Short mmCIF file of C-alpha atoms and ligand atoms in Angstrom, two decimals:
data_model
loop_
_atom_site.label_atom_id
_atom_site.label_comp_id
_atom_site.label_asym_id
_atom_site.label_seq_id
_atom_site.Cartn_x
_atom_site.Cartn_y
_atom_site.Cartn_z
CA MET A 1 74.29 -1.61 243.86
CA ALA A 2 77.36 -2.38 241.83
CA GLY A 3 76.48 -4.64 238.83
CA LEU A 4 72.77 -4.56 238.90
CA ASP A 5 70.32 -3.38 236.27
CA PRO A 6 68.71 -0.31 237.45
CA ALA A 7 65.28 -1.30 236.60
CA VAL A 8 65.64 -4.29 238.83
CA VAL A 9 66.96 -2.15 241.56
CA ALA A 10 63.94 0.10 241.33
CA GLU A 11 61.64 -2.81 241.40
CA VAL A 12 63.27 -4.25 244.52
CA GLU A 13 63.07 -0.81 246.05
CA ARG A 14 59.43 -0.86 245.44
CA GLU A 15 58.93 -4.21 246.62
CA THR A 16 60.73 -4.17 249.88
CA SER A 17 59.17 -0.62 250.74
CA GLU A 18 55.63 -1.64 250.09
CA LEU A 19 55.92 -4.80 252.23
CA LEU A 20 57.92 -2.88 254.95
CA SER A 21 55.39 -0.32 255.04
CA ARG A 22 52.43 -2.86 255.28
CA LEU A 23 54.35 -4.68 258.34
CA ILE A 24 54.87 -1.38 260.30
CA GLN A 25 51.05 -0.76 260.13
CA ILE A 26 50.61 -3.93 262.12
CA ASP A 27 51.26 -2.85 265.71
CA THR A 28 53.44 -5.65 267.24
CA SER A 29 54.58 -3.64 270.21
CA ASN A 30 55.82 -6.09 272.75
CA PRO A 31 54.33 -6.30 275.48
CA PRO A 32 52.01 -7.68 274.27
CA GLY A 33 53.18 -8.54 270.68
CA ASN A 34 50.27 -10.04 268.80
CA GLU A 35 52.80 -11.07 266.29
CA THR A 36 50.40 -13.67 264.63
CA ALA A 37 49.17 -10.83 262.10
CA VAL A 38 52.55 -10.43 260.71
CA ALA A 39 52.90 -14.13 260.60
CA GLU A 40 49.66 -14.39 258.32
CA LEU A 41 50.91 -11.19 256.40
CA MET A 42 53.80 -13.04 255.28
CA ALA A 43 51.98 -16.56 254.68
CA ALA A 44 49.54 -14.55 252.50
CA TRP A 45 52.77 -12.74 250.53
CA PHE A 46 54.61 -15.76 249.97
CA ARG A 47 51.71 -17.76 248.69
CA GLY A 48 50.87 -14.78 246.30
CA HIS A 49 54.19 -15.67 244.79
CA GLY A 50 53.62 -19.37 244.72
CA LEU A 51 55.47 -20.33 247.90
CA GLU A 52 54.08 -22.15 250.97
CA GLY A 53 55.29 -21.84 254.39
CA GLU A 54 54.16 -22.49 258.00
CA ILE A 55 52.52 -20.30 260.71
CA VAL A 56 53.78 -21.89 264.13
CA GLY A 57 54.24 -21.31 267.69
CA GLU A 58 52.34 -20.83 271.00
CA PRO A 59 50.14 -19.05 272.05
CA ALA A 60 47.73 -18.67 269.16
CA ASP A 61 48.16 -14.82 269.00
CA ARG A 62 52.19 -14.87 269.16
CA ALA A 63 52.99 -17.09 266.10
CA SER A 64 56.17 -17.04 263.76
CA PHE A 65 56.41 -18.04 260.10
CA VAL A 66 58.85 -20.17 258.80
CA LEU A 67 59.49 -21.11 254.97
CA ARG A 68 62.28 -23.43 253.82
CA LEU A 69 63.43 -23.53 250.27
CA GLU A 70 65.41 -26.50 248.86
CA GLY A 71 68.14 -25.88 246.33
CA ARG A 72 69.02 -28.23 243.55
CA ARG A 73 71.24 -30.50 245.28
CA PRO A 74 71.89 -31.42 249.09
CA GLY A 75 74.31 -29.00 250.92
CA PRO A 76 74.59 -26.84 254.03
CA SER A 77 71.76 -24.86 255.29
CA LEU A 78 71.21 -21.15 255.96
CA LEU A 79 68.55 -19.58 258.15
CA LEU A 80 67.66 -15.76 257.32
CA LEU A 81 66.25 -14.84 260.67
CA ALA A 82 64.38 -11.68 262.02
CA HIS A 83 61.97 -10.95 264.63
CA GLU A 84 58.29 -9.60 264.22
CA ASP A 85 57.69 -7.70 267.31
CA VAL A 86 58.71 -4.32 267.94
CA VAL A 87 59.49 -1.87 271.07
CA PRO A 88 56.60 0.65 271.96
CA ALA A 89 56.25 3.84 270.63
CA CYS A 90 54.88 7.11 272.02
CA ALA A 91 53.11 8.95 269.07
CA ALA A 92 53.26 12.43 270.40
CA ASP A 93 57.01 12.46 270.35
CA TRP A 94 56.97 11.57 266.55
CA GLN A 95 57.25 13.48 263.41
CA VAL A 96 54.79 10.95 261.81
CA PRO A 97 52.36 8.48 263.26
CA PRO A 98 54.76 5.42 264.41
CA PHE A 99 52.62 2.81 262.71
CA SER A 100 51.86 4.63 259.54
CA GLY A 101 54.53 3.03 257.56
CA LEU A 102 54.84 6.25 255.76
CA ILE A 103 57.18 6.35 252.45
CA LYS A 104 58.43 10.02 252.23
CA ASP A 105 61.66 11.71 251.42
CA GLY A 106 63.20 8.29 250.36
CA TYR A 107 62.48 6.82 253.64
CA VAL A 108 60.06 4.09 255.23
CA TRP A 109 59.03 5.71 258.37
CA GLY A 110 57.80 3.76 261.58
CA ARG A 111 58.62 1.50 264.59
CA GLY A 112 60.43 -1.44 263.31
CA ALA A 113 61.90 0.25 260.15
CA VAL A 114 65.50 -0.35 261.31
CA ASP A 115 64.67 -2.91 264.07
CA ILE A 116 63.89 -5.27 262.36
CA LYS A 117 60.70 -5.26 260.05
CA ASN A 118 63.19 -4.13 257.43
CA LEU A 119 64.72 -7.40 257.64
CA VAL A 120 61.28 -9.23 257.61
CA ALA A 121 60.46 -7.73 254.22
CA ALA A 122 64.38 -7.78 252.82
CA ASN A 123 64.71 -11.36 253.52
CA ALA A 124 61.29 -12.10 252.13
CA VAL A 125 62.20 -10.49 248.91
CA ALA A 126 65.33 -12.28 248.74
CA MET A 127 63.59 -15.58 249.26
CA ARG A 128 61.29 -14.77 246.43
CA ARG A 129 63.83 -13.63 244.07
CA LEU A 130 66.22 -17.02 245.03
CA ALA A 131 62.71 -19.08 244.16
CA ALA A 132 61.93 -17.12 240.97
CA VAL A 133 65.24 -18.35 239.43
CA GLY A 134 64.72 -21.85 240.45
CA ALA A 135 66.74 -22.05 243.76
CA PRO A 136 70.29 -22.26 241.93
CA PHE A 137 72.32 -23.31 245.08
CA ASP A 138 73.40 -26.48 246.84
CA GLY A 139 71.45 -26.71 250.32
CA THR A 140 68.55 -25.08 252.05
CA VAL A 141 67.73 -21.44 252.59
CA THR A 142 65.32 -21.03 255.48
CA TYR A 143 63.29 -17.78 255.82
CA ALA A 144 61.95 -17.33 259.46
CA CYS A 145 60.16 -14.28 260.99
CA THR A 146 59.79 -14.93 264.70
CA ALA A 147 57.81 -13.65 267.85
CA ASP A 148 58.87 -12.63 271.30
CA GLU A 149 62.39 -10.92 270.88
CA GLU A 150 62.37 -7.65 272.37
CA SER A 151 61.31 -8.94 275.85
CA CYS A 152 61.69 -12.64 275.45
CA THR A 153 59.36 -14.78 277.64
CA GLY A 154 60.25 -18.29 276.15
CA GLY A 155 58.15 -17.94 273.01
CA GLY A 156 59.32 -17.53 269.26
CA VAL A 157 62.68 -18.75 268.70
CA ARG A 158 63.02 -20.57 272.17
CA TRP A 159 59.83 -22.20 271.38
CA LEU A 160 60.63 -23.29 267.81
CA LEU A 161 63.79 -24.56 268.73
CA GLU A 162 62.41 -26.88 271.50
CA HIS A 163 59.52 -27.94 269.39
CA ARG A 164 60.13 -27.63 265.97
CA PRO A 165 64.00 -28.52 265.49
CA ASP A 166 62.67 -29.73 262.20
CA LEU A 167 62.27 -26.22 260.79
CA MET A 168 65.18 -24.54 262.86
CA ARG A 169 68.13 -26.66 262.52
CA SER A 170 70.50 -24.90 260.29
CA ASP A 171 74.31 -24.91 259.87
CA TYR A 172 74.33 -21.19 259.47
CA VAL A 173 72.31 -18.42 260.93
CA LEU A 174 72.11 -14.77 259.80
CA ASN A 175 70.26 -12.51 262.08
CA GLU A 176 69.77 -8.94 263.14
CA GLY A 177 72.85 -6.78 264.13
CA ASP A 178 74.30 -3.44 264.47
CA GLY A 179 75.17 -3.63 260.55
CA ALA A 180 75.59 0.09 259.55
CA PHE A 181 79.16 0.84 258.50
CA ILE A 182 81.50 2.96 260.63
CA PRO A 183 83.38 5.46 258.40
CA CYS A 184 87.35 5.17 258.78
CA GLY A 185 89.18 7.39 256.57
CA ASP A 186 88.54 6.46 253.35
CA ARG A 187 87.32 2.98 254.35
CA ARG A 188 83.77 1.67 255.75
CA LEU A 189 84.02 -0.60 258.66
CA PHE A 190 81.21 -3.22 259.02
CA MET A 191 81.25 -4.97 262.28
CA LEU A 192 79.84 -8.56 262.29
CA GLN A 193 78.86 -9.81 265.70
CA SER A 194 79.94 -13.23 266.23
CA GLY A 195 78.87 -13.57 269.92
CA GLU A 196 76.55 -12.32 272.57
CA LYS A 197 77.48 -11.03 275.62
CA GLY A 198 75.51 -12.74 278.52
CA THR A 199 74.01 -11.31 281.76
CA ALA A 200 74.72 -11.94 285.33
CA GLN A 201 72.14 -9.46 287.25
CA PHE A 202 72.08 -9.85 290.64
CA ARG A 203 70.29 -8.06 293.84
CA LEU A 204 71.98 -7.43 297.03
CA VAL A 205 70.00 -7.66 300.12
CA VAL A 206 71.32 -5.32 302.78
CA HIS A 207 69.87 -6.02 306.29
CA GLY A 208 69.32 -3.68 309.13
CA GLN A 209 67.80 -3.15 312.42
CA ALA A 210 64.21 -1.86 312.66
CA GLY A 211 63.35 1.10 315.03
CA HIS A 212 61.97 4.40 315.37
CA ALA A 213 63.59 6.79 312.93
CA SER A 214 63.11 9.82 315.66
CA VAL A 215 66.19 8.07 317.10
CA PRO A 216 69.31 8.08 314.85
CA LEU A 217 70.29 4.52 314.60
CA ARG A 218 73.51 5.11 313.14
CA ARG A 219 74.90 1.39 312.99
CA GLY A 220 71.78 -0.44 312.22
CA ASN A 221 70.56 1.69 309.59
CA ALA A 222 70.08 -0.49 306.30
CA VAL A 223 69.88 2.70 304.00
CA LEU A 224 73.23 4.03 305.24
CA ALA A 225 74.63 0.54 304.86
CA ALA A 226 73.33 0.31 301.33
CA ALA A 227 74.79 3.60 300.30
CA ARG A 228 78.02 2.30 301.45
CA VAL A 229 77.69 -0.84 299.21
CA VAL A 230 76.63 1.40 296.24
CA GLU A 231 79.84 3.70 296.79
CA ALA A 232 82.02 0.61 297.08
CA LEU A 233 80.65 -1.01 294.23
CA ALA A 234 81.37 1.95 292.19
CA ALA A 235 84.61 2.82 293.28
CA HIS A 236 85.99 -0.97 292.75
CA GLU A 237 88.25 -1.36 289.94
CA LEU A 238 87.21 -4.21 287.85
CA PRO A 239 89.45 -6.61 285.68
CA VAL A 240 89.99 -5.46 281.94
CA VAL A 241 89.41 -8.35 279.45
CA ILE A 242 91.03 -7.62 276.17
CA ASP A 243 89.90 -9.88 273.70
CA GLU A 244 89.07 -10.35 269.89
CA SER A 245 85.95 -8.23 270.64
CA SER A 246 87.29 -5.00 271.07
CA ARG A 247 90.59 -5.53 268.79
CA VAL A 248 89.50 -4.32 265.31
CA LEU A 249 87.36 -1.29 266.86
CA VAL A 250 90.68 -0.27 268.76
CA GLU A 251 92.69 -0.87 265.67
CA PHE A 252 90.95 0.74 262.98
CA LEU A 253 89.14 3.84 264.76
CA VAL A 254 91.80 5.08 267.40
CA GLU A 255 94.14 7.19 265.27
CA ASP A 256 96.58 8.02 267.97
CA ALA A 257 99.00 5.09 268.28
CA GLU A 258 100.22 5.65 271.78
CA LEU A 259 96.67 5.77 272.95
CA ARG A 260 95.90 2.67 270.86
CA ASP A 261 98.70 0.94 272.67
CA ARG A 262 97.39 1.86 276.01
CA LEU A 263 94.21 0.69 275.19
CA ARG A 264 95.37 -2.95 274.36
CA ASP A 265 97.32 -2.97 277.55
CA ALA A 266 95.18 -4.45 280.39
CA THR A 267 96.92 -2.55 282.97
CA GLN A 268 96.36 0.84 281.45
CA ALA A 269 93.16 0.25 279.56
CA ARG A 270 90.94 1.93 282.30
CA ALA A 271 92.82 5.07 281.92
CA ALA A 272 93.31 5.14 278.48
CA LEU A 273 89.39 4.55 278.05
CA ALA A 274 88.67 7.79 280.06
CA ASP A 275 91.14 9.71 277.89
CA LEU A 276 89.45 8.10 274.73
CA ALA A 277 85.93 9.38 276.10
CA ASP A 278 87.45 13.02 276.62
CA ARG A 279 88.19 12.79 272.53
CA ASP A 280 85.67 10.80 271.43
CA PRO A 281 82.81 9.86 273.71
CA GLN A 282 80.85 7.71 271.16
CA LEU A 283 83.80 5.45 270.47
CA ALA A 284 84.34 5.03 274.04
CA THR A 285 81.03 4.10 274.70
CA MET A 286 81.24 1.29 271.80
CA ILE A 287 84.63 0.06 273.29
CA GLU A 288 83.81 -0.17 277.12
CA PRO A 289 81.34 -2.82 277.06
CA LEU A 290 83.81 -4.95 275.38
CA TYR A 291 86.25 -4.73 278.12
CA GLY A 292 84.37 -6.93 280.45
CA PHE A 293 81.69 -6.55 283.02
CA ALA A 294 80.52 -3.59 284.93
CA PHE A 295 78.42 -3.07 287.72
CA SER A 296 75.35 -0.86 287.11
CA PRO A 297 73.15 -0.33 290.15
CA THR A 298 69.43 0.41 288.76
CA ILE A 299 67.02 -0.04 291.62
CA VAL A 300 66.85 0.71 295.32
CA GLN A 301 64.07 -0.51 297.46
CA SER A 302 63.51 -0.32 301.11
CA ASN A 303 61.19 -2.43 302.92
CA SER A 304 60.08 0.42 305.04
CA VAL A 305 56.71 1.98 304.22
CA ALA A 306 56.75 4.66 306.61
CA VAL A 307 59.29 7.44 306.74
CA ASN A 308 59.65 7.38 310.44
CA VAL A 309 60.53 3.42 310.65
CA PHE A 310 64.09 2.05 309.93
CA PRO A 311 63.70 -0.64 307.27
CA THR A 312 64.94 -4.28 307.82
CA ARG A 313 65.95 -4.68 304.25
CA VAL A 314 67.28 -2.52 301.38
CA VAL A 315 67.41 -4.39 298.11
CA LEU A 316 69.76 -3.20 295.53
CA SER A 317 69.30 -4.45 291.99
CA VAL A 318 72.33 -4.62 289.54
CA ASP A 319 72.98 -5.06 286.12
CA CYS A 320 75.80 -6.89 284.97
CA ARG A 321 76.88 -8.26 281.57
CA MET A 322 79.56 -10.92 280.76
CA LEU A 323 81.76 -11.44 277.44
CA ALA A 324 81.10 -14.85 276.17
CA GLY A 325 83.37 -17.44 277.91
CA HIS A 326 82.97 -15.79 281.30
CA ASP A 327 80.73 -16.83 284.14
CA GLU A 328 78.88 -15.51 287.27
CA GLY A 329 81.54 -17.27 289.56
CA GLU A 330 83.87 -14.27 288.59
CA VAL A 331 81.29 -11.68 289.14
CA GLU A 332 80.51 -12.90 292.77
CA ASP A 333 84.34 -12.99 293.19
CA GLU A 334 84.55 -9.15 292.14
CA VAL A 335 81.50 -8.33 294.43
CA ARG A 336 83.09 -9.87 297.35
CA ALA A 337 86.28 -8.00 296.84
CA ALA A 338 84.44 -4.70 296.17
CA LEU A 339 82.60 -5.14 299.62
CA ASP A 340 85.40 -6.59 301.61
CA GLY A 341 85.69 -4.54 304.73
CA VAL A 342 82.56 -2.25 303.76
CA ASP A 343 80.29 -1.86 307.05
CA ALA A 344 77.33 -3.70 305.79
CA GLN A 345 75.55 -7.12 306.20
CA TRP A 346 74.60 -8.22 302.95
CA GLU A 347 73.65 -11.17 300.81
CA LEU A 348 73.69 -11.80 296.87
CA GLU A 349 70.93 -13.26 294.83
CA TRP A 350 70.85 -13.75 291.47
CA ILE A 351 67.99 -12.33 289.20
CA ASN A 352 69.01 -13.34 285.78
CA VAL A 353 72.10 -15.52 284.62
CA ILE A 354 72.62 -16.33 281.09
CA ARG A 355 76.21 -17.26 280.08
CA GLY A 356 77.11 -15.56 276.80
CA ASN A 357 78.26 -17.76 273.74
CA SER A 358 79.84 -17.13 270.59
CA SER A 359 80.38 -18.71 267.18
CA PRO A 360 83.80 -19.20 265.33
CA TYR A 361 85.07 -16.62 263.21
CA PRO A 362 86.23 -16.37 260.46
CA THR A 363 83.94 -19.10 258.64
CA PRO A 364 82.63 -19.82 255.17
CA LEU A 365 79.61 -17.59 256.37
CA SER A 366 81.86 -14.41 257.30
CA GLU A 367 83.90 -15.04 254.14
CA ALA A 368 80.75 -15.03 251.83
CA ILE A 369 79.59 -11.81 253.65
CA ARG A 370 83.02 -10.18 253.05
CA THR A 371 82.88 -11.15 249.45
CA VAL A 372 79.38 -9.69 248.91
CA LEU A 373 79.97 -6.49 250.89
CA ARG A 374 83.35 -5.74 248.80
CA ARG A 375 81.41 -6.31 245.67
CA HIS A 376 79.14 -3.31 246.39
CA VAL A 377 81.28 -1.26 248.62
CA PRO A 378 84.87 -1.69 247.44
CA ASN A 379 86.42 0.04 250.46
CA ALA A 380 84.52 -2.18 252.65
CA GLU A 381 86.49 -3.72 255.74
CA LEU A 382 84.73 -6.50 257.75
CA GLY A 383 85.36 -6.74 261.70
CA ASP A 384 84.33 -9.20 264.30
CA THR A 385 82.87 -8.29 267.49
CA GLN A 386 80.25 -9.26 270.48
CA SER A 387 76.83 -8.01 270.64
CA VAL A 388 76.56 -5.85 273.88
CA GLY A 389 72.95 -6.43 274.05
CA PHE A 390 71.07 -9.50 273.10
CA THR A 391 69.51 -11.21 270.17
CA ASP A 392 67.92 -14.49 269.34
CA SER A 393 71.28 -15.73 268.08
CA HIS A 394 72.29 -16.85 271.65
CA TRP A 395 69.45 -19.52 271.48
CA PHE A 396 70.48 -21.07 268.55
CA ARG A 397 74.17 -21.45 269.89
CA ALA A 398 72.81 -22.67 273.04
CA ALA A 399 70.78 -25.33 271.33
CA TYR A 400 73.30 -25.94 268.43
CA PRO A 401 76.78 -25.85 269.76
CA ASP A 402 78.11 -26.34 266.20
CA VAL A 403 76.29 -23.70 264.46
CA VAL A 404 77.50 -20.53 262.99
CA ALA A 405 75.15 -17.61 264.00
CA TYR A 406 76.37 -13.97 263.00
CA ASN A 407 74.40 -10.84 263.38
CA LEU A 408 74.81 -8.46 260.51
CA ASP A 409 72.30 -6.25 258.57
CA PRO A 410 74.17 -3.98 256.73
CA HIS A 411 73.23 -0.32 255.57
CA PHE A 412 75.48 0.59 252.65
CA GLU A 413 74.44 4.31 252.44
CA GLU A 414 73.79 5.69 256.01
CA CYS A 415 76.37 5.19 258.66
CA HIS A 416 76.23 3.39 262.18
CA ALA A 417 75.79 7.01 263.86
CA ASP A 418 72.73 7.85 261.82
CA VAL A 419 71.01 4.15 261.96
CA TRP A 420 71.71 3.05 265.27
CA ALA A 421 70.30 6.57 266.87
CA ARG A 422 66.83 5.56 265.51
CA ALA A 423 66.69 1.82 266.89
CA HIS A 424 64.12 2.23 269.82
CA ASN A 425 63.95 5.81 269.29
CA VAL A 426 61.64 8.50 267.86
CA ASP A 427 61.39 8.95 264.22
CA GLU A 428 62.82 5.52 263.26
CA ARG A 429 63.12 5.27 259.39
CA ILE A 430 65.12 3.46 256.87
CA LEU A 431 66.56 4.78 253.79
CA VAL A 432 64.60 3.07 250.73
CA ARG A 433 67.91 2.24 249.01
CA ASP A 434 69.33 0.68 252.18
CA LEU A 435 66.44 -1.52 252.73
CA ALA A 436 66.72 -2.72 248.81
CA SER A 437 70.30 -3.39 249.54
CA GLN A 438 69.25 -5.53 252.37
CA ALA A 439 67.44 -7.91 249.87
CA PHE A 440 70.10 -7.95 247.30
CA PHE A 441 72.81 -8.59 250.29
CA ALA A 442 70.83 -11.47 251.74
CA GLU A 443 70.33 -13.16 248.44
CA GLN A 444 73.72 -12.77 247.45
CA VAL A 445 75.30 -14.31 250.57
CA ALA A 446 73.00 -17.14 250.44
CA LEU A 447 74.23 -17.88 246.86
CA GLU A 448 77.81 -17.22 247.65
CA LEU A 449 77.85 -19.56 250.60
CA LEU A 450 75.82 -22.32 248.95
CA ARG A 451 77.65 -22.44 245.70
ZN1 ZN B 1 66.05 -6.20 267.30
#
């Protein structure tokens, strides 16, 4: 870390890695979560440093922890957010026990090490360091580690926004994101996510005629009709959306100028994406979800319980994610267009519809982030995109339309391909140097924003 006393860096490396190790040893696999143990650990850890926060949330075994630190004068507020729960881990597949929190070979190992107990620890150390020097900023910095993110059932952030806006209301939110850099020639590209895609998951109920399967019922078999529906969905050419969310990735990372132009032209982009996938499949999979929505059929269920009986219903479940600014009406129009003329009787039912949302960019928060990144990584570039997954930032934007909520947890040493492959995967681990950098980053962004 540029400009920092090596003894201080060593101290923060020790402090963050010990805390992360203890956090990993608390199994918060969701389901069921059991996050209250993390909230209690953090309350005790802060109390040990003379800082009092609050354990909040329902039910009792799924609590969050929040601590607000007031600066010297009133001013804007920044919330440092991270979730306490993790996805489950199958110990047999790992090199080390996934809830050991082992520190070895320069890494902290275990479930949650990069998603996202690293931030639970790093943000805490940032808060402690800000408090230790007398909170030298104008405004408020809030620390929150929250339950129920990985399979959101309405607790965690959603509960807090509804029941404790006094703790949650903030002008700026800095949350987890896909924050490791992408190498780009001699530069390092950090992608900040200013929005989240929404979902428009639906099922298509395909109707048929019951009957004895020994009599081939070619016209009324719902299974055959459902197969035609799946084929038609897969073959349908969906409209391409070329917006800001894919611009920086294409501009920085596609070297071939001719391919770059085709990727920015909606009439040629699908074919160009196929060409890109031949040359650089990883980059193509990053860009494709930013080109609008796609139909991904995932479950097929027939209501026949016997192999010799034709079903009256076959239900196809389809995953579909929309960019912010788009809605389920567009999805339904495309389903109708795709299935126009297909020999099948069907109806559409929504499973889960959440419209995506986004914050403006650039803002004082993105400029503070850029300044701090460049301080430590001189060749850093900051780009803006949307999260193709889903984070709790969505709920802040839904509750407070004027909030600026961004996702970014930068790793300075290890690149995107290394870090991202470990999230939700075996042998999840974080480089201790990167973990400590995340503490300095949060601290310095707060100071830069609230100067
Ligand atoms: Zn996460």
